[in-house]
């Protein structure tokens, strides 16, 4: 019997000629979670989180069991009930690699990448076959924050595959054929710079020079209006090429095979502050260069939105001349070093067909390729040590800069540099660099208020600058007035793809449920310092408050005010606003919480956003 399971679009299942009809919202969430796990066991608690988030009823586990039974009954009509199996820890949906569109998509993209070096036309056919499996955004119509999180990653994989496919088609000379598709993609994803680069390239090589220049100007205007940033050096060079009537520059994916890789992102033209930290970083790396027998590794550790990435990129540009053999850069947010090694090996000139499938083999080949070279490697958003270790060179001639919210204490020999929130003066310098010193000088009181309301957080200041650039008729005073109300401040700190709420949410969402509840309830204590006993007054009685606060400090969501004689803590401004934002009903008044230490504190659920 032929079985077909689809998640790349609305969730659909069929067995033989029969189609499974699952329409109940909770059952659909459970089915989506099981299919998204591609055969792995999904713990019962994770299914509870997927259906109810942080506010599950007391009968949640029983209701999930009822949902699973209902789904199994629906599967029985087309002979698939035996695919849904019960495991000791949860449930799994057994599915073959040719029965689930997600697995087929991954396999076709893998084959396409392996063919790129030798048979690009065949690679395009595999890419197109894989992309044809999509019928819309992944998991369309499933109402669950967890499932939407899975969908975000899958939709990003789809876009990456589209961009890779278009790169090859441009190398094959299919410029005119892809212009229409690229025009639609740019309209749908206006902030993806790679698509703009491809569209300008396609128009130029198709002989449509004036339209190519117009497309570049549209892209530049979008980036300035939405992000307050100039296009990357590659896109600006393409414009100069068109204006100078030079031969079209080859795409980066093609050029890497014959030149040293230059993957470092563009430095921020308005980078300011961090002078002391940059000096410490330079001194630490010089000490490492004199003594290390292996690669020098510097870990920039700090909270979400504190500017670790901007600092790492700026520091890397300062040292790029000392590493003429190339620069490698990767985002480790998904924690998959095998994927990054595939990218790095391709950039280092290894044919796709020669890249081994296993992680240890890829890591060994990577170290062999860069042995003795003076390389600079920037690893951004490292989740843990496991995602970093395979990417470390084996020689002292290379330098590695890592950014992480975790101290990565398991990396031997690494130098750690805490990146804290800038003080008021440094925050004012950053704001002046972003919006212009004359603007800040004209309204110094309002500028100081904005820095205070943003708690000096560079991400928040960047959003303020971008919004002011998009609304030149706004004054600093007007924007400061909009930020004054804490209840609405997070709503103001959003622009384009930048959001303080979303950035900090990633630090919260990776925590276990009891820690998320504790963090949410701490908002009841306001901005004043608190001790263990005060925190216990608003915590669930079963919560280990001492351990919980230690974990929240490690996650940069709570900070230590004093360590002796007894520790005291407080929530920084932005984490406190996020905690309060997630609290429904509103967080308890601190005074009332202190009076109710002996009673159970009410639930402080997470608001799905």
Coordinates of C-alpha atoms in Angstrom, one line a residue:
X1 CA 0.0 0.0 0.0
X2 CA 1.4 3.4 -0.9
X3 CA 1.6 5.8 2.0
X4 CA 2.1 9.6 1.6
X5 CA 2.6 12.0 4.5
X6 CA 2.9 15.7 3.8
X7 CA 3.9 18.6 6.1
X8 CA 5.4 21.0 3.5
X9 CA 2.1 22.9 3.3
X10 CA -1.1 21.8 5.1
X11 CA -0.7 18.5 7.0
X12 CA -2.0 15.6 4.9
X13 CA -1.9 11.8 5.1
X14 CA -3.0 9.2 2.7
X15 CA -2.8 5.4 2.6
X16 CA -3.7 3.7 -0.7
X17 CA -6.7 5.6 -2.1
X18 CA -7.9 6.8 1.3
X19 CA -7.1 10.2 2.9
X20 CA -6.9 10.8 6.6
X21 CA -9.2 13.5 7.8
X22 CA -7.9 15.1 11.0
X23 CA -9.5 18.5 11.6
X24 CA -9.8 18.9 15.4
X25 CA -7.2 21.5 16.3
X26 CA -5.6 19.6 19.2
X27 CA -5.4 16.3 17.2
X28 CA -3.9 18.3 14.3
X29 CA -1.2 19.7 16.6
X30 CA -0.3 16.2 17.9
X31 CA -0.2 14.8 14.4
X32 CA 2.0 17.7 13.2
X33 CA 4.4 17.2 16.1
X34 CA 4.7 13.4 15.4
X35 CA 5.3 13.9 11.7
X36 CA 7.7 16.7 12.3
X37 CA 9.8 14.4 14.4
X38 CA 10.4 12.2 11.3
X39 CA 10.0 8.9 13.2
X40 CA 11.6 9.9 16.5
X41 CA 9.8 9.6 19.8
X42 CA 8.1 12.8 20.9
X43 CA 7.9 13.0 24.7
X44 CA 4.4 13.3 26.2
X45 CA 5.4 16.6 28.0
X46 CA 6.5 18.1 24.7
X47 CA 3.1 17.3 23.2
X48 CA 1.5 19.0 26.2
X49 CA 3.7 22.1 25.6
X50 CA 2.7 22.0 21.9
X51 CA -1.0 22.0 22.6
X52 CA -1.3 24.3 25.7
X53 CA 2.1 26.1 25.9
X54 CA 2.8 27.1 29.5
X55 CA -0.8 26.9 30.8
X56 CA -1.7 23.2 30.6
X57 CA -4.7 22.0 32.5
X58 CA -4.2 19.4 35.3
X59 CA -5.7 16.8 32.9
X60 CA -3.3 17.6 30.1
X61 CA -1.5 14.2 29.9
X62 CA -4.8 12.4 29.9
X63 CA -6.2 14.7 27.2
X64 CA -3.1 14.1 25.1
X65 CA -3.7 10.3 25.4
X66 CA -7.3 10.9 24.3
X67 CA -6.0 12.9 21.3
X68 CA -3.6 10.2 20.3
X69 CA -6.4 7.6 20.5
X70 CA -8.5 9.8 18.3
X71 CA -5.7 10.3 15.7
X72 CA -5.1 6.5 15.7
X73 CA -8.8 6.0 15.0
X74 CA -8.7 8.4 12.1
X75 CA -5.6 6.5 10.8
X76 CA -7.4 3.2 11.0
X77 CA -9.7 4.1 8.0
X78 CA -6.8 4.0 5.6
X79 CA -4.8 1.3 7.2
X80 CA -2.2 3.5 9.0
X81 CA -3.1 3.0 12.7
X82 CA -0.1 0.7 13.2
X83 CA 2.2 3.6 12.2
X84 CA 1.4 5.5 15.4
X85 CA 3.3 3.7 18.1
X86 CA 3.4 4.1 21.9
X87 CA 6.9 4.3 23.5
X88 CA 7.8 4.5 27.2
X89 CA 8.4 8.2 27.0
X90 CA 5.9 9.3 24.5
X91 CA 4.7 8.5 21.0
X92 CA 6.2 8.2 17.5
X93 CA 4.9 8.0 13.9
X94 CA 6.9 5.4 11.9
X95 CA 7.5 6.7 8.4
X96 CA 9.8 5.7 5.6
X97 CA 12.2 8.1 3.7
X98 CA 10.0 7.9 0.6
X99 CA 6.7 8.4 2.5
X100 CA 7.3 11.8 4.1
X101 CA 7.7 14.9 1.9
X102 CA 10.1 16.5 4.4
X103 CA 12.5 13.5 4.3
X104 CA 12.3 13.4 0.5
X105 CA 13.0 17.2 0.3
X106 CA 16.1 16.8 2.5
X107 CA 17.4 13.9 0.5
X108 CA 16.9 15.7 -2.9
X109 CA 18.7 18.8 -1.6
X110 CA 21.5 16.7 -0.3
X111 CA 21.9 15.0 -3.7
X112 CA 21.7 18.4 -5.4
X113 CA 24.6 19.8 -3.3
X114 CA 26.7 16.7 -4.0
X115 CA 26.1 17.2 -7.8
X116 CA 26.9 20.9 -7.9
X117 CA 30.7 20.5 -8.4
X118 CA 30.4 18.0 -11.3
X119 CA 27.0 18.2 -13.0
X120 CA 25.4 21.5 -12.2
X121 CA 22.5 20.9 -14.6
X122 CA 21.6 17.7 -12.7
X123 CA 21.9 19.6 -9.4
X124 CA 19.3 22.1 -10.6
X125 CA 17.0 19.2 -11.5
X126 CA 17.3 17.8 -8.0
X127 CA 16.8 21.2 -6.4
X128 CA 13.7 21.8 -8.5
X129 CA 12.3 18.4 -7.7
X130 CA 12.7 19.0 -4.0
X131 CA 11.2 22.5 -4.1
X132 CA 8.2 21.2 -6.1
X133 CA 7.2 19.2 -3.0
X134 CA 6.2 22.4 -1.2
X135 CA 2.5 23.3 -1.3
X136 CA 2.8 26.4 0.9
X137 CA 4.4 27.3 4.3
X138 CA 5.3 24.2 6.4
X139 CA 2.5 23.0 8.7
X140 CA 0.0 25.5 7.4
X141 CA -3.1 25.9 9.5
X142 CA -1.7 24.2 12.7
X143 CA -2.3 26.5 15.7
X144 CA 0.7 25.8 18.0
X145 CA 3.6 28.0 19.0
X146 CA 5.9 24.9 19.0
X147 CA 4.8 23.8 15.6
X148 CA 5.2 27.3 14.2
X149 CA 8.8 27.2 15.6
X150 CA 9.4 24.0 13.6
X151 CA 7.9 25.6 10.5
X152 CA 10.2 28.7 10.7
X153 CA 13.2 26.4 10.4
X154 CA 11.8 24.4 7.6
X155 CA 10.7 27.5 5.7
X156 CA 14.2 28.9 6.1
X157 CA 15.6 25.7 4.6
X158 CA 13.4 26.1 1.6
X159 CA 14.6 29.6 1.0
X160 CA 18.2 28.6 1.3
X161 CA 17.6 25.8 -1.2
X162 CA 16.0 28.3 -3.6
X163 CA 18.9 30.6 -3.3
X164 CA 21.4 27.8 -3.9
X165 CA 19.5 26.6 -6.9
X166 CA 19.3 30.1 -8.4
X167 CA 23.1 30.6 -7.9
X168 CA 23.7 27.5 -10.0
X169 CA 21.2 28.6 -12.7
X170 CA 23.0 32.0 -12.9
X171 CA 26.3 30.2 -13.4
X172 CA 24.7 28.1 -16.2
X173 CA 23.7 31.3 -17.9
X174 CA 19.9 31.1 -17.4
X175 CA 19.7 34.8 -16.5
X176 CA 16.6 35.7 -18.4
X177 CA 14.7 32.5 -17.3
X178 CA 15.0 33.3 -13.5
X179 CA 14.3 37.1 -13.6
X180 CA 10.6 36.6 -13.1
X181 CA 11.0 34.2 -10.2
X182 CA 13.6 36.4 -8.5
X183 CA 11.2 39.4 -8.8
X184 CA 8.5 37.5 -7.0
X185 CA 10.9 36.3 -4.3
X186 CA 12.3 39.7 -3.6
X187 CA 8.7 41.1 -3.3
X188 CA 7.9 38.3 -0.8
X189 CA 11.2 38.4 1.1
X190 CA 12.4 42.1 0.8
X191 CA 15.1 41.9 3.4
X192 CA 17.0 38.9 2.0
X193 CA 20.0 40.5 0.5
X194 CA 21.2 37.4 -1.4
X195 CA 18.0 37.4 -3.5
X196 CA 18.5 41.1 -4.3
X197 CA 22.1 40.3 -5.4
X198 CA 20.8 37.5 -7.6
X199 CA 18.1 39.6 -9.2
X200 CA 20.5 42.5 -10.0
X201 CA 22.9 39.9 -11.4
X202 CA 20.3 38.2 -13.5
X203 CA 19.0 41.5 -15.0
X204 CA 22.5 42.7 -15.8
X205 CA 23.6 39.5 -17.4
X206 CA 20.3 39.4 -19.4
X207 CA 21.3 42.7 -21.0
X208 CA 18.8 44.8 -18.9
X209 CA 21.4 47.2 -17.4
X210 CA 19.0 50.0 -16.6
X211 CA 16.6 47.7 -14.8
X212 CA 19.5 46.1 -12.9
X213 CA 20.6 49.5 -11.6
X214 CA 17.0 50.3 -10.6
X215 CA 16.8 47.0 -8.8
X216 CA 19.9 47.8 -6.9
X217 CA 18.6 51.2 -5.9
X218 CA 15.3 49.6 -4.7
X219 CA 17.3 47.1 -2.6
X220 CA 19.5 49.8 -1.1
X221 CA 16.5 52.0 -0.2
X222 CA 14.8 49.0 1.5
X223 CA 17.9 48.3 3.6
X224 CA 18.4 51.8 4.6
X225 CA 14.7 52.4 5.4
X226 CA 14.1 49.1 7.2
X227 CA 17.5 48.3 8.8
X228 CA 19.4 51.6 8.7
X229 CA 22.3 49.8 6.9
X230 CA 24.0 50.0 3.6
X231 CA 24.1 47.0 1.3
X232 CA 27.0 44.5 1.7
X233 CA 30.3 45.1 -0.1
X234 CA 29.4 42.4 -2.6
X235 CA 26.2 44.1 -3.7
X236 CA 27.8 47.6 -3.8
X237 CA 30.6 46.1 -5.9
X238 CA 28.1 44.7 -8.3
X239 CA 26.6 48.2 -8.8
X240 CA 30.0 49.6 -9.5
X241 CA 30.6 46.8 -12.0
X242 CA 27.4 47.7 -13.8
X243 CA 28.2 51.4 -13.8
X244 CA 31.7 50.7 -15.1
X245 CA 30.6 48.3 -17.8
X246 CA 33.1 45.7 -16.4
X247 CA 32.6 42.0 -16.9
X248 CA 30.1 40.6 -14.5
X249 CA 31.7 39.4 -11.3
X250 CA 31.2 35.7 -10.6
X251 CA 28.9 34.7 -7.7
X252 CA 30.6 34.1 -4.3
X253 CA 29.8 30.3 -4.5
X254 CA 31.8 30.1 -7.7
X255 CA 34.6 32.4 -6.7
X256 CA 35.4 30.5 -3.5
X257 CA 36.7 27.5 -5.5
X258 CA 39.6 29.5 -6.8
X259 CA 40.3 32.3 -4.2
X260 CA 40.7 32.4 -0.4
X261 CA 37.2 32.5 1.2
X262 CA 36.2 35.9 2.4
X263 CA 33.0 35.1 4.3
X264 CA 33.2 37.8 6.9
X265 CA 30.0 39.9 7.1
X266 CA 30.4 43.7 6.5
X267 CA 31.4 45.7 9.5
X268 CA 28.9 48.2 10.8
X269 CA 29.8 51.6 9.5
X270 CA 28.4 53.2 12.6
X271 CA 30.1 50.9 15.2
X272 CA 30.9 52.8 18.3
X273 CA 32.0 52.2 21.9
X274 CA 33.4 49.0 23.3
X275 CA 36.9 50.6 23.3
X276 CA 38.0 49.0 26.6
X277 CA 36.7 45.6 25.6
X278 CA 38.4 45.7 22.2
X279 CA 41.7 46.5 23.9
X280 CA 41.2 43.6 26.2
X281 CA 40.4 41.3 23.3
X282 CA 43.5 42.4 21.3
X283 CA 45.7 41.9 24.4
X284 CA 44.3 38.5 25.1
X285 CA 44.7 37.3 21.6
X286 CA 48.3 38.6 21.5
X287 CA 49.1 36.6 24.6
X288 CA 47.5 33.6 23.1
X289 CA 49.5 34.0 19.9
X290 CA 52.7 33.9 21.9
X291 CA 51.9 30.8 23.9
X292 CA 49.3 28.6 22.2
X293 CA 50.1 25.4 20.4
X294 CA 46.6 25.1 19.0
X295 CA 44.2 27.6 17.5
X296 CA 43.6 30.8 19.5
X297 CA 39.9 30.9 20.7
X298 CA 38.1 33.9 22.1
X299 CA 34.6 33.5 23.4
X300 CA 32.4 36.7 23.6
X301 CA 29.8 35.9 26.2
X302 CA 26.7 38.0 26.9
X303 CA 22.9 38.4 27.0
X304 CA 20.7 38.5 23.9
X305 CA 20.8 41.8 22.1
X306 CA 23.9 43.0 23.9
X307 CA 25.9 43.4 20.6
X308 CA 28.1 40.3 20.6
X309 CA 27.8 39.7 16.9
X310 CA 28.6 43.3 16.0
X311 CA 31.6 43.3 18.3
X312 CA 32.9 40.0 16.9
X313 CA 32.6 41.2 13.3
X314 CA 34.2 44.5 14.1
X315 CA 37.1 42.8 16.0
X316 CA 37.5 40.4 13.1
X317 CA 37.8 43.2 10.6
X318 CA 40.5 44.8 12.8
X319 CA 42.5 41.6 12.6
X320 CA 41.7 40.5 9.0
X321 CA 45.0 41.7 7.6
X322 CA 46.9 39.4 10.0
X323 CA 45.0 36.4 8.4
X324 CA 45.5 36.7 4.6
X325 CA 44.6 33.1 3.9
X326 CA 40.9 33.7 4.3
X327 CA 38.0 34.3 6.7
X328 CA 35.3 31.8 7.5
X329 CA 32.0 32.7 9.1
X330 CA 28.9 30.7 10.2
X331 CA 25.8 31.0 12.2
X332 CA 25.6 28.1 14.7
X333 CA 22.1 28.9 15.9
X334 CA 20.8 25.5 14.7
X335 CA 23.7 23.7 16.4
X336 CA 24.6 21.5 13.4
X337 CA 28.4 21.5 12.9
X338 CA 28.2 19.0 10.0
X339 CA 26.3 21.5 8.0
X340 CA 28.8 24.3 8.7
X341 CA 31.7 22.0 7.8
X342 CA 30.1 21.3 4.5
X343 CA 29.9 25.0 3.9
X344 CA 33.5 25.6 5.0
X345 CA 34.9 22.8 3.0
X346 CA 33.1 24.0 -0.1
X347 CA 34.5 27.5 0.5
X348 CA 38.0 26.0 0.9
X349 CA 37.8 24.5 -2.6
X350 CA 36.7 20.9 -1.7
X351 CA 34.5 19.4 -4.4
X352 CA 31.0 18.6 -3.1
X353 CA 31.5 15.0 -4.2
X354 CA 34.6 14.7 -2.1
X355 CA 33.0 15.9 1.2
X356 CA 32.6 12.9 3.5
X357 CA 29.2 12.3 5.1
X358 CA 30.3 11.8 8.7
X359 CA 31.1 14.6 11.1
X360 CA 34.5 13.3 12.3
X361 CA 35.7 12.8 8.7
X362 CA 34.5 16.3 7.7
X363 CA 36.3 17.8 10.8
X364 CA 39.5 15.9 10.0
X365 CA 39.4 17.1 6.3
X366 CA 38.7 20.6 7.4
X367 CA 41.7 20.7 9.8
X368 CA 43.9 19.3 7.1
X369 CA 42.8 21.9 4.6
X370 CA 43.6 24.9 6.9
X371 CA 46.7 23.4 8.6
X372 CA 49.5 26.0 8.6
X373 CA 47.3 28.7 7.1
X374 CA 46.6 32.0 8.8
X375 CA 42.8 31.8 8.9
X376 CA 40.2 33.8 10.8
X377 CA 37.1 31.9 11.8
X378 CA 34.0 33.6 13.3
X379 CA 31.4 31.3 14.8
X380 CA 28.2 33.2 15.8
X381 CA 25.4 32.2 18.2
X382 CA 27.1 29.0 19.5
X383 CA 24.6 27.0 21.5
X384 CA 27.1 24.7 23.3
X385 CA 30.6 23.2 23.1
X386 CA 29.5 20.4 20.9
X387 CA 28.6 22.8 18.0
X388 CA 32.0 24.5 18.3
X389 CA 34.7 21.8 18.9
X390 CA 34.5 20.2 15.4
X391 CA 35.0 23.6 13.9
X392 CA 38.2 24.5 15.7
X393 CA 41.4 24.4 13.7
X394 CA 44.3 22.3 14.9
X395 CA 47.0 24.9 14.5
X396 CA 48.0 28.1 16.3
X397 CA 48.2 30.1 13.1
X398 CA 44.4 30.5 13.0
X399 CA 42.2 32.7 15.2
X400 CA 38.6 31.8 16.2
X401 CA 36.1 34.2 17.5
X402 CA 32.9 32.7 19.1
X403 CA 29.8 34.5 20.3
X404 CA 27.5 32.7 22.7
X405 CA 25.0 33.3 25.5
X406 CA 26.7 30.5 27.3
X407 CA 30.3 30.8 28.7
X408 CA 31.3 27.5 26.9
X409 CA 33.5 26.5 29.8
X410 CA 34.1 23.2 28.2
X411 CA 36.3 24.7 25.5
X412 CA 39.9 24.1 26.7
X413 CA 42.2 27.0 26.5
X414 CA 39.6 29.5 25.3
X415 CA 39.7 33.1 26.6
X416 CA 36.4 34.4 27.7
X417 CA 35.3 38.0 27.4
X418 CA 32.1 39.0 29.1
X419 CA 30.1 41.5 26.9
X420 CA 27.8 43.5 29.2
X421 CA 25.3 46.2 28.6
X422 CA 27.0 49.6 27.8
X423 CA 26.9 52.2 30.5
X424 CA 25.0 55.5 29.9
X425 CA 27.9 57.3 28.3
X426 CA 28.7 54.5 26.0
X427 CA 25.0 54.1 25.1
X428 CA 24.9 57.7 24.2
X429 CA 28.0 57.3 21.9
X430 CA 26.3 54.4 20.2
X431 CA 23.1 56.3 19.7
X432 CA 25.0 59.3 18.3
X433 CA 26.8 57.1 15.9
X434 CA 23.6 55.6 14.7
X435 CA 21.3 58.7 14.4
X436 CA 24.0 61.4 14.0
X437 CA 25.9 63.4 16.7
X438 CA 24.0 66.6 15.7
X439 CA 20.7 64.9 16.4
X440 CA 21.8 63.8 19.9
X441 CA 23.4 67.2 20.6
X442 CA 20.2 69.0 19.7
X443 CA 18.1 66.9 22.2
X444 CA 20.5 65.6 24.9
X445 CA 17.9 65.1 27.6
X446 CA 15.7 63.0 25.2
X447 CA 18.7 61.1 24.0
X448 CA 19.6 60.2 27.6
X449 CA 16.0 59.2 28.3
X450 CA 16.1 56.9 25.3
X451 CA 19.3 55.2 26.4
X452 CA 17.8 54.8 29.9
X453 CA 14.5 53.4 28.6
X454 CA 16.5 50.9 26.4
X455 CA 18.8 50.1 29.3
X456 CA 21.7 50.7 27.0
X457 CA 20.9 47.5 25.0
X458 CA 22.6 47.9 21.6
X459 CA 19.8 46.0 19.8
X460 CA 17.2 48.3 21.3
X461 CA 19.2 51.4 20.3
X462 CA 19.6 49.9 16.8
X463 CA 15.9 49.6 16.5
X464 CA 15.4 53.1 17.7
X465 CA 17.8 54.4 15.1
X466 CA 16.1 52.4 12.3
X467 CA 12.7 53.7 13.2
X468 CA 13.9 57.3 13.4
X469 CA 15.5 56.9 10.0
X470 CA 12.2 55.6 8.6
X471 CA 10.4 58.5 10.2
X472 CA 12.6 61.6 9.8
X473 CA 9.8 63.8 11.0
X474 CA 10.0 62.2 14.5
X475 CA 12.2 63.9 17.1
X476 CA 14.1 62.1 19.8
X477 CA 11.7 63.6 22.4
X478 CA 8.7 62.2 20.6
X479 CA 10.2 58.7 20.5
X480 CA 11.3 59.0 24.2
X481 CA 7.7 59.8 25.1
X482 CA 6.6 56.6 23.2
X483 CA 9.1 54.5 25.2
X484 CA 8.2 55.9 28.6
X485 CA 5.3 53.6 29.2
X486 CA 6.8 50.2 30.2
X487 CA 3.6 48.4 29.3
X488 CA 4.0 49.3 25.6
X489 CA 7.8 49.6 25.3
X490 CA 8.4 46.2 23.7
X491 CA 5.8 47.1 21.1
X492 CA 7.9 50.2 20.2
X493 CA 11.2 48.2 20.0
X494 CA 10.3 46.4 16.8
X495 CA 11.3 47.2 13.2
X496 CA 11.5 45.0 10.2
X497 CA 13.2 41.8 11.3
X498 CA 14.5 43.3 14.5
X499 CA 12.6 42.8 17.8
X500 CA 13.8 43.0 21.4
X501 CA 10.9 40.8 22.4
X502 CA 11.7 38.1 19.9
X503 CA 15.4 38.2 20.6
X504 CA 15.0 37.7 24.3
X505 CA 12.3 35.1 23.8
X506 CA 14.8 32.8 22.3
X507 CA 16.7 32.8 25.7
X508 CA 13.5 32.1 27.6
X509 CA 12.0 29.4 25.3
X510 CA 15.0 27.1 25.6
X511 CA 14.5 26.9 29.4
X512 CA 12.6 24.0 31.0
X513 CA 9.0 24.8 31.8
X514 CA 9.6 25.3 35.6
X515 CA 12.3 27.9 34.9
X516 CA 10.1 29.7 32.5
X517 CA 7.4 29.9 35.1
X518 CA 9.8 31.2 37.7
X519 CA 11.1 33.8 35.3
X520 CA 7.6 35.0 34.5
X521 CA 6.6 35.2 38.1
X522 CA 9.7 37.3 39.1
X523 CA 8.2 40.1 37.1
X524 CA 5.8 40.6 40.1
X525 CA 8.8 41.9 42.1
X526 CA 9.4 44.9 39.8
X527 CA 12.8 46.5 39.4
X528 CA 13.9 46.3 43.1
X529 CA 16.5 43.8 44.2
X530 CA 15.2 40.6 45.8
X531 CA 16.6 37.7 47.7
X532 CA 15.8 34.0 47.7
X533 CA 13.0 34.4 50.2
X534 CA 11.3 37.1 48.2
X535 CA 11.6 35.0 45.0
X536 CA 10.1 32.0 46.8
X537 CA 7.1 34.1 47.6
X538 CA 6.1 34.3 44.0
X539 CA 7.5 30.9 42.9
X540 CA 5.7 27.6 42.7
X541 CA 6.2 25.8 46.0
X542 CA 7.8 22.9 44.3
X543 CA 10.5 25.1 42.7
X544 CA 14.1 25.0 43.9
X545 CA 14.5 28.8 43.9
X546 CA 18.2 28.8 44.6
X547 CA 19.0 26.5 41.7
X548 CA 16.4 28.2 39.5
X549 CA 17.9 31.7 40.1
X550 CA 21.4 30.3 39.4
X551 CA 20.1 29.0 36.1
X552 CA 18.4 32.3 35.2
X553 CA 21.7 34.1 35.9
X554 CA 23.5 31.8 33.6
X555 CA 20.9 32.6 30.9
X556 CA 21.5 36.3 31.4
X557 CA 17.8 36.8 32.4
X558 CA 18.6 37.7 36.0
X559 CA 21.6 39.5 37.3
X560 CA 23.4 39.3 40.7
X561 CA 23.4 42.6 42.6
X562 CA 25.4 41.5 45.7
X563 CA 27.0 38.1 46.4
X564 CA 27.7 38.5 50.2
X565 CA 26.6 38.1 52.9
X566 CA 23.5 36.7 51.1
X567 CA 23.0 36.9 47.3
X568 CA 20.5 39.5 46.0
X569 CA 19.2 39.6 42.5
X570 CA 17.2 41.8 40.1
X571 CA 15.8 41.5 36.6
X572 CA 17.4 43.8 34.1
X573 CA 14.9 46.2 32.4
X574 CA 14.3 44.3 29.1
X575 CA 14.1 40.8 30.6
X576 CA 11.7 42.2 33.2
X577 CA 9.5 43.6 30.5
X578 CA 9.5 40.3 28.6
X579 CA 8.6 38.5 31.8
X580 CA 5.8 40.9 32.5
X581 CA 4.7 40.7 28.9
X582 CA 4.3 36.9 29.2
X583 CA 2.4 37.1 32.5
X584 CA -1.4 36.7 32.2
X585 CA -3.1 37.6 34.5
X586 CA -0.7 40.5 35.2
X587 CA 2.1 39.7 37.6
X588 CA 1.3 39.9 41.3
X589 CA 2.1 43.2 43.2
X590 CA 5.3 42.6 45.1
X591 CA 3.8 43.7 48.4
X592 CA 0.9 41.3 48.1
X593 CA 3.4 38.5 47.1
X594 CA 5.4 39.0 50.2
X595 CA 2.3 38.7 52.4
X596 CA 1.4 35.4 50.7
X597 CA 4.7 33.5 51.1
X598 CA 2.9 30.7 52.9
X599 CA 0.4 30.3 50.1
X600 CA 0.8 28.9 46.7
X601 CA 1.5 31.6 44.1
X602 CA -0.9 31.6 41.2
X603 CA 0.0 30.5 37.7
X604 CA 2.0 32.9 35.6
X605 CA 1.5 31.5 32.1
X606 CA 3.3 32.3 28.9
X607 CA 1.5 34.4 26.4
X608 CA 1.9 32.9 22.9
X609 CA 3.1 35.6 20.5

